[in-house]
Short mmCIF file of C-alpha atoms and ligand atoms in Angstrom, two decimals:
data_model
loop_
_atom_site.label_atom_id
_atom_site.label_comp_id
_atom_site.label_asym_id
_atom_site.label_seq_id
_atom_site.Cartn_x
_atom_site.Cartn_y
_atom_site.Cartn_z
CA UNK M 23 -6.51 -82.30 -34.38
CA UNK M 24 -8.80 -79.21 -32.76
CA UNK M 25 -12.17 -77.01 -33.39
CA UNK M 26 -12.23 -73.54 -32.33
CA UNK M 27 -14.58 -70.78 -32.66
CA UNK M 28 -13.80 -66.94 -33.41
CA UNK M 29 -17.39 -65.24 -32.73
CA UNK M 30 -16.88 -61.12 -34.18
CA UNK M 31 -13.95 -63.06 -36.55
CA UNK M 32 -14.20 -60.27 -39.36
CA UNK M 33 -13.36 -57.23 -36.88
CA UNK M 34 -10.10 -56.35 -35.99
CA UNK M 35 -8.79 -58.31 -32.88
CA UNK M 36 -11.01 -61.98 -35.16
CA UNK M 37 -9.33 -61.39 -38.27
CA UNK M 38 -6.03 -60.90 -36.83
CA UNK M 39 -6.56 -64.15 -33.95
CA UNK M 40 -8.43 -66.08 -37.23
CA UNK M 41 -5.25 -65.51 -38.92
CA UNK M 42 -2.76 -66.42 -35.63
CA UNK M 43 -4.79 -69.50 -35.17
CA UNK M 44 -4.17 -70.77 -38.85
CA UNK M 45 -0.85 -71.10 -38.58
CA UNK M 46 -1.61 -74.73 -36.61
CA UNK M 47 -2.04 -77.29 -39.31
CA UNK M 48 -4.08 -78.70 -36.67
CA UNK M 49 -6.54 -76.26 -36.26
CA UNK M 50 -9.87 -76.22 -37.70
CA UNK M 51 -11.26 -72.31 -37.35
CA UNK M 52 -15.54 -71.53 -37.37
CA UNK M 53 -15.13 -67.77 -37.27
CA UNK M 54 -18.54 -66.02 -37.35
CA UNK M 55 -19.65 -62.44 -37.85
CA UNK M 56 -22.70 -60.55 -39.24
CA UNK M 57 -20.12 -58.39 -40.88
CA UNK M 58 -22.10 -54.85 -39.12
CA UNK M 59 -18.48 -53.75 -38.99
CA UNK M 60 -16.69 -56.81 -39.90
CA UNK M 61 -14.86 -56.89 -43.71
CA UNK M 62 -15.67 -60.02 -45.54
CA UNK M 63 -12.58 -62.66 -45.41
CA UNK M 64 -12.38 -62.46 -49.29
CA UNK M 65 -10.52 -59.53 -48.85
CA UNK M 66 -7.95 -60.23 -45.58
CA UNK M 67 -7.70 -64.02 -45.55
CA UNK M 68 -5.31 -64.43 -47.99
CA UNK M 69 -6.97 -68.46 -49.22
CA UNK M 70 -9.33 -69.41 -51.60
CA UNK M 71 -12.71 -70.51 -51.09
CA UNK M 72 -12.62 -74.34 -51.78
CA UNK M 73 -16.66 -75.09 -51.07
CA UNK M 74 -20.10 -73.13 -50.02
CA UNK M 75 -22.26 -75.55 -48.30
CA UNK M 76 -25.71 -73.19 -47.92
CA UNK M 77 -24.10 -69.67 -46.50
CA UNK M 78 -21.39 -71.78 -44.77
CA UNK M 79 -18.09 -70.58 -46.75
CA UNK M 80 -14.91 -73.33 -46.21
CA UNK M 81 -11.75 -71.72 -47.15
CA UNK M 82 -8.16 -72.61 -47.70
CA UNK M 83 -7.22 -76.10 -49.52
CA UNK M 84 -7.81 -78.10 -45.71
CA UNK M 85 -10.86 -76.15 -45.88
CA UNK M 86 -9.55 -75.79 -41.96
CA UNK M 87 -11.51 -71.76 -42.44
CA UNK M 88 -15.48 -72.07 -42.70
CA UNK M 89 -17.18 -68.52 -42.55
CA UNK M 90 -20.48 -68.54 -41.33
CA UNK M 91 -22.49 -64.60 -41.52
CA UNK M 92 -24.77 -64.74 -39.32
CA UNK M 93 -26.17 -62.93 -36.58
CA UNK M 94 -24.59 -64.96 -33.29
CA UNK M 95 -27.18 -64.92 -31.26
CA UNK M 96 -29.31 -66.91 -33.54
CA UNK M 97 -26.45 -69.56 -34.19
CA UNK M 98 -26.30 -69.18 -30.48
CA UNK M 99 -30.16 -69.81 -29.94
CA UNK M 100 -30.33 -73.20 -32.22
CA UNK M 101 -26.77 -74.12 -31.16
CA UNK M 102 -28.95 -73.69 -27.04
CA UNK M 103 -31.92 -75.91 -28.53
CA UNK M 104 -30.07 -78.79 -30.31
CA UNK M 105 -25.71 -78.88 -30.30
CA UNK M 106 -26.01 -81.34 -33.00
CA UNK M 107 -27.44 -78.18 -34.98
CA UNK M 108 -24.17 -77.98 -37.27
CA UNK M 109 -24.25 -81.36 -38.37
CA UNK M 110 -28.07 -81.61 -38.31
CA UNK M 111 -28.26 -77.82 -40.78
CA UNK M 112 -25.14 -78.55 -42.12
CA UNK M 113 -23.76 -82.07 -42.43
CA UNK M 114 -20.49 -80.93 -40.63
CA UNK M 115 -19.30 -82.58 -38.10
CA UNK M 116 -18.70 -79.63 -35.56
CA UNK M 117 -20.09 -80.41 -32.11
CA UNK M 118 -18.09 -78.99 -29.05
CA UNK M 119 -15.75 -76.13 -29.28
CA UNK M 120 -12.10 -76.75 -27.99
CA UNK M 121 -11.52 -72.65 -28.04
CA UNK M 122 -13.85 -70.16 -28.26
CA UNK M 123 -12.54 -66.41 -28.78
CA UNK M 124 -15.59 -64.29 -28.36
CA UNK M 125 -15.21 -61.13 -29.87
CA UNK M 126 -18.60 -60.34 -31.33
CA UNK M 127 -19.70 -57.10 -29.99
CA UNK M 128 -20.67 -53.79 -30.91
CA UNK M 129 -17.52 -51.32 -30.00
CA UNK M 130 -17.40 -48.83 -32.49
CA UNK M 131 -14.82 -45.98 -31.16
CA UNK M 132 -16.15 -43.03 -28.85
CA UNK M 133 -18.31 -41.96 -31.68
CA UNK M 134 -20.59 -44.74 -30.48
CA UNK M 135 -20.40 -45.32 -27.04
CA UNK M 136 -21.49 -42.23 -26.72
CA UNK M 137 -23.81 -41.36 -29.74
CA UNK M 138 -25.66 -44.37 -30.05
CA UNK M 139 -25.17 -45.94 -25.98
CA UNK M 140 -28.58 -48.06 -26.71
CA UNK M 141 -27.19 -49.74 -29.46
CA UNK M 142 -23.78 -50.79 -27.85
CA UNK M 143 -26.40 -52.15 -25.12
CA UNK M 144 -27.04 -55.15 -27.29
CA UNK M 145 -23.87 -56.10 -26.47
CA UNK M 146 -25.58 -57.49 -23.51
CA UNK M 147 -27.55 -59.73 -25.38
CA UNK M 148 -24.79 -61.07 -27.17
CA UNK M 149 -23.00 -62.16 -23.95
CA UNK M 150 -26.06 -63.27 -22.20
CA UNK M 151 -26.70 -66.29 -25.50
CA UNK M 152 -22.82 -66.93 -25.62
CA UNK M 153 -22.62 -67.32 -21.26
CA UNK M 154 -25.47 -69.63 -21.50
CA UNK M 155 -24.35 -71.36 -24.32
CA UNK M 156 -20.77 -72.60 -22.90
CA UNK M 157 -22.73 -73.25 -19.48
CA UNK M 158 -24.81 -75.91 -21.21
CA UNK M 159 -21.62 -76.92 -23.41
CA UNK M 160 -18.68 -76.59 -21.95
CA UNK M 161 -16.23 -75.51 -24.31
CA UNK M 162 -12.56 -76.14 -23.47
CA UNK M 163 -11.69 -72.64 -23.10
CA UNK M 164 -13.14 -69.44 -23.49
CA UNK M 165 -11.52 -66.15 -23.66
CA UNK M 166 -13.74 -63.13 -22.84
CA UNK M 167 -12.51 -59.98 -23.89
CA UNK M 168 -14.16 -57.19 -21.33
CA UNK M 169 -13.08 -53.45 -21.51
CA UNK M 170 -10.32 -51.24 -20.09
CA UNK M 171 -13.65 -49.71 -20.02
CA UNK M 172 -14.90 -51.11 -17.34
CA UNK M 173 -13.13 -49.99 -14.90
CA UNK M 174 -14.23 -46.67 -13.02
CA UNK M 175 -14.76 -43.57 -14.72
CA UNK M 176 -13.68 -41.54 -11.92
CA UNK M 177 -10.09 -43.08 -11.18
CA UNK M 178 -9.49 -41.83 -14.98
CA UNK M 179 -10.25 -37.83 -14.72
CA UNK M 180 -7.69 -34.79 -15.22
CA UNK M 181 -7.11 -34.20 -11.69
CA UNK M 182 -7.34 -37.86 -10.71
CA UNK M 183 -5.10 -39.72 -13.21
CA UNK M 184 -3.79 -43.29 -12.32
CA UNK M 185 -2.14 -46.61 -13.55
CA UNK M 186 -5.30 -48.69 -13.30
CA UNK M 187 -4.87 -51.84 -11.61
CA UNK M 188 -6.58 -55.37 -12.06
CA UNK M 189 -7.87 -54.91 -8.07
CA UNK M 190 -9.32 -51.12 -9.44
CA UNK M 191 -12.44 -53.46 -9.90
CA UNK M 192 -14.04 -54.91 -6.86
CA UNK M 193 -17.76 -56.81 -7.67
CA UNK M 194 -18.21 -56.01 -3.61
CA UNK M 195 -17.24 -51.63 -3.94
CA UNK M 196 -18.34 -51.21 -7.64
CA UNK M 197 -17.58 -47.20 -8.91
CA UNK M 198 -18.98 -46.30 -12.75
CA UNK M 199 -17.55 -47.92 -15.71
CA UNK M 200 -17.81 -45.90 -19.09
CA UNK M 201 -21.37 -45.55 -20.55
CA UNK M 202 -22.66 -48.60 -22.12
CA UNK M 203 -20.23 -50.33 -23.42
CA UNK M 204 -18.71 -50.12 -19.92
CA UNK M 205 -21.16 -51.38 -18.17
CA UNK M 206 -21.73 -54.35 -20.36
CA UNK M 207 -18.22 -55.59 -20.13
CA UNK M 208 -18.36 -55.28 -16.34
CA UNK M 209 -21.72 -57.51 -16.66
CA UNK M 210 -19.44 -59.73 -18.96
CA UNK M 211 -16.77 -59.88 -16.25
CA UNK M 212 -19.64 -60.64 -13.66
CA UNK M 213 -20.87 -64.03 -15.92
CA UNK M 214 -17.55 -64.75 -16.59
CA UNK M 215 -16.93 -65.91 -13.02
CA UNK M 216 -20.19 -67.18 -11.77
CA UNK M 217 -19.09 -69.67 -15.26
CA UNK M 218 -16.43 -70.57 -14.04
CA UNK M 219 -17.32 -71.25 -10.25
CA UNK M 220 -20.78 -72.15 -10.58
CA UNK M 221 -20.52 -74.21 -13.89
CA UNK M 222 -16.42 -75.13 -14.34
CA UNK M 223 -15.94 -73.20 -17.39
CA UNK M 224 -12.48 -72.53 -17.95
CA UNK M 225 -12.95 -68.62 -18.54
CA UNK M 226 -10.33 -66.28 -19.23
CA UNK M 227 -10.56 -62.51 -19.04
CA UNK M 228 -8.85 -60.08 -20.73
CA UNK M 229 -9.23 -56.13 -20.10
CA UNK M 230 -6.90 -54.11 -23.78
CA UNK M 231 -6.83 -50.80 -23.82
CA UNK M 232 -6.45 -49.13 -27.09
CA UNK M 233 -5.78 -52.17 -28.79
CA UNK M 234 -4.40 -51.02 -32.87
CA UNK M 235 -2.63 -52.31 -35.41
CA UNK M 236 -2.10 -51.64 -39.47
CA UNK M 237 -5.74 -53.22 -40.80
CA UNK M 238 -7.23 -51.36 -38.12
CA UNK M 239 -10.93 -49.70 -38.88
CA UNK M 240 -10.19 -45.95 -40.31
CA UNK M 241 -12.74 -45.28 -37.37
CA UNK M 242 -9.62 -45.94 -34.94
CA UNK M 243 -8.11 -42.20 -33.96
CA UNK M 244 -4.36 -44.39 -34.25
CA UNK M 245 -5.15 -45.55 -38.60
CA UNK M 246 -7.17 -42.30 -38.94
CA UNK M 247 -4.07 -40.37 -37.22
CA UNK M 248 -1.75 -42.24 -39.58
CA UNK M 249 -3.78 -41.41 -42.74
CA UNK M 250 -4.19 -37.79 -42.06
CA UNK M 251 -0.28 -37.78 -41.16
CA UNK M 252 0.23 -39.33 -44.77
CA UNK M 253 -2.20 -37.15 -46.65
CA UNK M 254 0.08 -34.13 -44.42
CA UNK M 255 -2.70 -32.57 -42.85
CA UNK M 256 -1.97 -29.23 -42.06
CA UNK M 257 -3.95 -28.00 -39.90
CA UNK M 258 -4.24 -31.46 -37.94
CA UNK M 259 -7.73 -31.50 -36.25
CA UNK M 260 -7.72 -33.05 -32.90
CA UNK M 261 -11.15 -34.61 -31.09
CA UNK M 262 -11.06 -32.15 -27.45
CA UNK M 263 -7.25 -30.42 -26.33
CA UNK M 264 -5.83 -33.79 -27.48
CA UNK M 265 -3.78 -33.72 -24.37
CA UNK M 266 -6.48 -36.36 -23.33
CA UNK M 267 -4.37 -39.52 -23.44
CA UNK M 268 -4.50 -43.80 -23.64
CA UNK M 269 -2.40 -46.53 -23.23
CA UNK M 270 -1.61 -48.02 -26.86
CA UNK M 271 -0.79 -51.39 -27.58
CA UNK M 272 -0.28 -53.49 -30.86
CA UNK M 273 -2.55 -56.43 -31.89
CA UNK M 274 0.38 -59.13 -32.30
CA UNK M 275 1.31 -58.32 -28.10
CA UNK M 276 -2.33 -58.64 -27.20
CA UNK M 277 -2.39 -61.65 -28.57
CA UNK M 278 0.51 -62.90 -27.63
CA UNK M 279 -0.90 -61.86 -23.88
CA UNK M 280 -4.66 -63.99 -24.59
CA UNK M 281 -3.28 -66.70 -25.68
CA UNK M 282 -0.38 -67.17 -22.74
CA UNK M 283 -3.68 -65.94 -20.34
CA UNK M 284 -5.97 -68.15 -21.58
CA UNK M 285 -3.18 -71.44 -20.75
CA UNK M 286 -3.12 -69.67 -17.08
CA UNK M 287 -5.98 -68.69 -15.49
CA UNK M 288 -9.16 -70.55 -15.67
CA UNK M 289 -11.23 -68.94 -12.79
CA UNK M 290 -12.62 -65.62 -14.85
CA UNK M 291 -10.02 -63.51 -13.56
CA UNK M 292 -9.88 -60.44 -16.04
CA UNK M 293 -6.19 -59.17 -16.57
CA UNK M 294 -4.76 -55.99 -18.13
CA UNK M 295 -3.46 -55.87 -21.52
CA UNK M 296 -1.30 -52.57 -22.43
CA UNK M 297 2.05 -51.29 -22.22
CA UNK M 298 1.45 -49.38 -18.94
CA UNK M 299 2.12 -45.97 -20.74
CA UNK M 300 0.39 -43.19 -21.42
CA UNK M 301 0.22 -41.61 -24.68
CA UNK M 302 -1.61 -38.43 -25.56
CA UNK M 303 -3.75 -37.33 -28.60
CA UNK M 304 -0.82 -34.75 -29.41
CA UNK M 305 2.16 -37.12 -28.64
CA UNK M 306 0.57 -39.59 -31.47
CA UNK M 307 0.47 -36.74 -33.92
CA UNK M 308 3.82 -35.65 -33.27
CA UNK M 309 5.33 -38.90 -33.78
CA UNK M 310 3.36 -39.85 -37.07
CA UNK M 311 3.86 -36.30 -38.58
CA UNK M 312 7.40 -37.02 -37.42
CA UNK M 313 7.39 -40.05 -39.77
CA UNK M 314 5.56 -38.10 -42.91
CA UNK M 315 8.58 -34.59 -42.18
CA UNK M 316 6.52 -31.72 -41.15
CA UNK M 317 5.75 -30.24 -38.21
CA UNK M 318 1.88 -29.00 -38.65
CA UNK M 319 -0.55 -26.42 -36.84
CA UNK M 320 -2.98 -28.09 -34.32
CA UNK M 321 -6.84 -27.14 -34.51
CA UNK M 322 -8.61 -28.10 -31.65
CA UNK M 323 -11.94 -29.74 -31.88
CA UNK M 324 -13.41 -29.02 -28.45
CA UNK M 325 -17.38 -30.25 -29.18
CA UNK M 326 -16.14 -33.68 -30.05
CA UNK M 327 -16.68 -36.93 -27.79
CA UNK M 328 -13.39 -37.33 -26.24
CA UNK M 329 -14.59 -39.81 -23.15
CA UNK M 330 -11.98 -40.20 -20.10
CA UNK M 331 -8.80 -37.66 -20.09
CA UNK M 332 -6.48 -40.57 -19.08
CA UNK M 333 -6.99 -44.20 -19.16
CA UNK M 334 -3.69 -46.21 -19.08
CA UNK M 335 -2.83 -49.84 -16.66
CA UNK M 336 -0.45 -50.89 -14.45
CA UNK M 337 1.42 -54.28 -15.71
CA UNK M 338 2.72 -55.41 -13.01
CA UNK M 339 0.65 -58.52 -11.98
CA UNK M 340 1.26 -59.58 -15.13
CA UNK M 341 4.60 -58.83 -14.90
CA UNK M 342 4.87 -60.81 -11.90
CA UNK M 343 2.60 -63.37 -12.12
CA UNK M 344 2.70 -64.40 -15.97
CA UNK M 345 5.94 -62.85 -16.60
CA UNK M 346 5.00 -61.11 -19.97
CA UNK M 347 5.82 -57.46 -21.08
CA UNK M 348 4.90 -55.91 -24.53
CA UNK M 349 7.20 -56.71 -27.07
CA UNK M 350 6.27 -53.41 -29.41
CA UNK M 351 7.16 -50.02 -28.60
CA UNK M 352 4.62 -47.01 -29.70
CA UNK M 353 7.55 -46.03 -32.18
CA UNK M 354 7.78 -49.89 -34.33
CA UNK M 355 4.01 -50.51 -33.87
CA UNK M 356 3.15 -47.04 -34.80
CA UNK M 357 5.84 -46.80 -37.38
CA UNK M 358 4.14 -50.13 -39.03
CA UNK M 359 0.93 -48.30 -38.77
CA UNK M 360 2.39 -45.65 -40.89
CA UNK M 361 3.70 -47.56 -43.93
CA UNK M 362 0.71 -49.55 -44.20
CA UNK M 363 -1.31 -45.95 -44.44
CA UNK M 364 1.51 -44.68 -46.96
CA UNK M 365 0.20 -47.59 -49.02
CA UNK M 366 -2.97 -46.47 -49.06
CA UNK M 367 -3.09 -42.77 -49.81
N1 NAD R 426 -9.83 -53.47 -29.95
C1 NAD R 426 -9.24 -52.97 -28.92
O1 NAD R 426 -8.20 -52.57 -28.54
C2 NAD R 426 -10.02 -53.40 -27.58
C3 NAD R 426 -10.01 -53.12 -26.53
C4 NAD R 426 -10.94 -53.26 -25.85
C5 NAD R 426 -11.45 -54.75 -25.54
N2 NAD R 426 -11.74 -55.07 -26.72
C6 NAD R 426 -12.70 -55.92 -27.47
O2 NAD R 426 -12.47 -57.56 -28.46
C7 NAD R 426 -13.44 -57.33 -29.05
C8 NAD R 426 -13.43 -57.25 -30.46
O3 NAD R 426 -13.00 -55.60 -31.03
P1 NAD R 426 -12.63 -55.37 -32.28
O4 NAD R 426 -11.81 -53.76 -31.86
O5 NAD R 426 -12.21 -56.28 -32.81
O6 NAD R 426 -13.77 -54.79 -32.62
P2 NAD R 426 -15.04 -54.95 -34.30
O7 NAD R 426 -15.91 -53.51 -33.87
O8 NAD R 426 -13.61 -54.96 -34.95
O9 NAD R 426 -15.13 -56.26 -34.59
C9 NAD R 426 -16.33 -57.16 -33.44
C10 NAD R 426 -16.60 -57.45 -34.45
O10 NAD R 426 -17.65 -58.66 -33.58
C11 NAD R 426 -18.83 -58.25 -35.57
N3 NAD R 426 -20.45 -58.13 -34.69
C12 NAD R 426 -21.06 -57.03 -34.02
N4 NAD R 426 -22.36 -57.47 -33.42
C13 NAD R 426 -22.20 -59.09 -34.01
C14 NAD R 426 -23.18 -59.94 -33.77
N5 NAD R 426 -24.47 -59.75 -33.66
N6 NAD R 426 -23.34 -61.53 -34.64
C15 NAD R 426 -22.37 -61.44 -35.12
N7 NAD R 426 -21.12 -60.81 -35.40
C16 NAD R 426 -20.85 -59.48 -34.70
C17 NAD R 426 -18.66 -56.89 -35.93
O11 NAD R 426 -19.38 -57.14 -37.69
C18 NAD R 426 -17.14 -57.01 -35.65
O12 NAD R 426 -16.46 -57.89 -37.43
C19 NAD R 426 -14.67 -56.61 -28.12
O13 NAD R 426 -15.56 -57.56 -27.76
C20 NAD R 426 -14.32 -55.55 -27.32
O14 NAD R 426 -14.69 -54.67 -26.81
C21 NAD R 426 -11.09 -54.32 -27.83
#
């Protein structure tokens, strides 16, 4: 029997991880989310509510899925004072976690990253509480999701575009990451290394590029463009020139590599998760409008925030050392998102 914690468990990556972990019949999964962005589990968990203990909701016939709506920082402060807080407060036997998947964060896409950077900087306090907790209580393993936003932005310009390698982040020679979001992720990576080297915590860091999937929030470009193509938007609006590009990777591949990396890496090293392929927003629109069977006129919205020009990764370290390659092609993954968008219109 194992007990895992998924923070931010009602967000995009968290929801998918909760469902993936639930496939193991021996796993109990506590997931915590303040629902500031996340969606309530009643809408996606697919398991009946079995019991409520105060504000804790236990789902499924075996009650292996346990949801707590709370600000993670409040819970961690309680646990940092008393590791037996769950047992004493709720009467349930959760004292130590096997795996912690720490997905709680203020993320929110370009409009939030550029539009409210000081809100996003709250990620520093969320991560600080988590790292204190893991160093004091030593869970089996911690997964810390950093981000491609941690990479130096001067390596992602129109005139200087390259495939970002893990070694492009070097704590002894720092480049400037992408806004407060990138700074908080970079700080998290540094804390991960300290947690491993000074406290002996098993930590794995990942730098996902642009993860996407069928159930992603419409504030993200892939599902938003899919939905607009399904409605046959014409002219088709794009932020900026649309020539800016990203490395889109399907959530199922993100989860596969995350779990593999946790088995192989314990020293806080960070790895890329992407396809190693740059796709521009204009190309995305072409793919989705192709599925919809029309050719729209493109309308560029040059006053919208676009972030760096090109962000994509070099996957050779992962391929050579972990023997892993993404399985879901852009065409297949985008087709799945399009089919899901069609059902919603
Ligand atoms: N989706 C991607 O492609 C991607 C790429 C790079 C990094 N990441 C990282 O992966 C993690 C998850 O990303 P996501 O796409 O699922 O984001 P998301 O916004 O969908 O999920 C984050 C969840 O955290 C919750 N949350 C925020 N503050 C909280 C708090 N104080 N207490 C409890 N819950 C809180 C939100 O309600 C939300 O459900 C983040 O750390 C993000 O930086 C994701």
